C-alpha positions as a LaTeX table, in Angstrom:
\begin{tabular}{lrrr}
\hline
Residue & $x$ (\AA) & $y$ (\AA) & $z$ (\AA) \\
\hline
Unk1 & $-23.56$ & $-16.18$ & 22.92 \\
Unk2 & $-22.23$ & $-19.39$ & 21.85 \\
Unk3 & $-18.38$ & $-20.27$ & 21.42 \\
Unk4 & $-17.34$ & $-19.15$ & 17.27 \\
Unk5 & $-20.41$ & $-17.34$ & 16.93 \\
Unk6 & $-19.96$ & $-14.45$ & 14.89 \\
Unk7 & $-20.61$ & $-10.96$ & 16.31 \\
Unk8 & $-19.82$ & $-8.42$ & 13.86 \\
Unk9 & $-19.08$ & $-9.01$ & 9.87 \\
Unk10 & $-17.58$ & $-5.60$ & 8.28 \\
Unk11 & $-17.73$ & $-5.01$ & 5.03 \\
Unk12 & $-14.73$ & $-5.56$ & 3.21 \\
Unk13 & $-15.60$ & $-4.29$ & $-0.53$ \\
Unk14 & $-14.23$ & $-0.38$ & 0.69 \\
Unk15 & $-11.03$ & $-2.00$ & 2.68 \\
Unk16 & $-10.44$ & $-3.99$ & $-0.44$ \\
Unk17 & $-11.28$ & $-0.88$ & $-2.75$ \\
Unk18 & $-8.45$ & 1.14 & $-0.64$ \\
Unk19 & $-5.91$ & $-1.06$ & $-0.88$ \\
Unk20 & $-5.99$ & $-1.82$ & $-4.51$ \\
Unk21 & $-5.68$ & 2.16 & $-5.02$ \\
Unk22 & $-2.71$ & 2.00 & $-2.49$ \\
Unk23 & $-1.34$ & $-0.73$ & $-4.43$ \\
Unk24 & $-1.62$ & 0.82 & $-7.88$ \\
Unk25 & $-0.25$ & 4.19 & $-5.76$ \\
Unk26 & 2.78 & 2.02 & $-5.09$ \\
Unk27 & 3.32 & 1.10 & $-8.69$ \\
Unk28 & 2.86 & 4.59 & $-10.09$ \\
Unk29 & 5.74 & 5.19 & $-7.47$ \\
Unk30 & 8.08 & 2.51 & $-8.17$ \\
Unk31 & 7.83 & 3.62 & $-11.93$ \\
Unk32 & 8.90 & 7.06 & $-10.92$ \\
Unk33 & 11.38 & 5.94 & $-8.68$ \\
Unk34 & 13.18 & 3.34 & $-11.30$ \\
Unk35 & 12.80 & 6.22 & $-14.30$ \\
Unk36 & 14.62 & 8.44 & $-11.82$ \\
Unk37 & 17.66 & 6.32 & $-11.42$ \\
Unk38 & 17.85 & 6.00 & $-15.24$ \\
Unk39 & 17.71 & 9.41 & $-15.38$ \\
Unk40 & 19.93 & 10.89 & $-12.34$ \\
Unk41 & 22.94 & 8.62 & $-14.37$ \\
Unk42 & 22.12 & 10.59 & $-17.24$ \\
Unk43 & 22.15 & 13.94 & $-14.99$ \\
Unk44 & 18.56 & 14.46 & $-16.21$ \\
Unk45 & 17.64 & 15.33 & $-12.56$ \\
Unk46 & 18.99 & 15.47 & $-9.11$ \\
Unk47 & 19.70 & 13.19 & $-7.08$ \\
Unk48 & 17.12 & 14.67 & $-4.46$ \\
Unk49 & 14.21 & 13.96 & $-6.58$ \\
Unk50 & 15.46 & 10.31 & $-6.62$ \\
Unk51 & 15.56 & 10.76 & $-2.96$ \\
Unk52 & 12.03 & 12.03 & $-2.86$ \\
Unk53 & 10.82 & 9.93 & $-4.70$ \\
Unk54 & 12.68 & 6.70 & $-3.10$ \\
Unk55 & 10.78 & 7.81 & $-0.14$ \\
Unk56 & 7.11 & 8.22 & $-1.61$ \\
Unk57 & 8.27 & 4.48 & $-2.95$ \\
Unk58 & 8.67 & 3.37 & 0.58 \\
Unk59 & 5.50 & 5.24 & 2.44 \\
Unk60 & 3.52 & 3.77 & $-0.69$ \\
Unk61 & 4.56 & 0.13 & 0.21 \\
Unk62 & 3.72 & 1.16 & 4.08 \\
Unk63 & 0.28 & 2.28 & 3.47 \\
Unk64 & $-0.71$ & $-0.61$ & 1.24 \\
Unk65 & 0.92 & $-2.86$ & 3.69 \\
Unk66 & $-1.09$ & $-1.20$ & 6.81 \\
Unk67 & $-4.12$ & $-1.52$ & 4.65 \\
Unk68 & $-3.24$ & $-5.24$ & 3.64 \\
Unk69 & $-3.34$ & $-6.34$ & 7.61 \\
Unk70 & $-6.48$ & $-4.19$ & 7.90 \\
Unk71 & $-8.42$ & $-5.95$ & 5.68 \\
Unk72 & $-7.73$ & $-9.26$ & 6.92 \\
Unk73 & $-10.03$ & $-9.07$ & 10.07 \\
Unk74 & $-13.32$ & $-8.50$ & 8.83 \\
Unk75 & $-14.64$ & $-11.23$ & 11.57 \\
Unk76 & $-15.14$ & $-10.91$ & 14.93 \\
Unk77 & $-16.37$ & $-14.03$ & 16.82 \\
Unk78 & $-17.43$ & $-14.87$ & 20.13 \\
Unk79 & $-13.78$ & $-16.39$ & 21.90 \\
\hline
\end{tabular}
């Protein structure tokens, strides 16, 4: 096998797929996150739901970061 050649091309339409529902995931959260800090000033709820939902903020940002990095090796060529 020559030098560059490629060996195996995965598909990335499903990696692609997954991380654009990870990203929107991480939206949804943020949204929740910044309507709880409006609200815990207001006393509207407690300040372990912001907590809660700070983290579900931050593993939604990890997972659609982990599945970023994924989806940028689709190629793997000959060394």
């Amino acid at each position: 096998v020559e030098k560059g050649t490629t060996l195996v091309q995965l598909r990335a339409e499903d990696d692609i797929a997954k991380l654009h529902a990870l990203l929107a995931t991480a939206v949804l959260a943020d949204i929740n996150y910044q309507r709880d800090l409006k609200q815990v000033k207001a006393q509207a709820v407690s300040q372990a739901v912001v907590d809660a939902d700070f983290a579900a903020l931050d593993s939604a940002k990890a997972s659609a970061a982990q599945q970023s990095a994924a989806s940028n090796c689709p190629v793997l060529a000959q060394p």
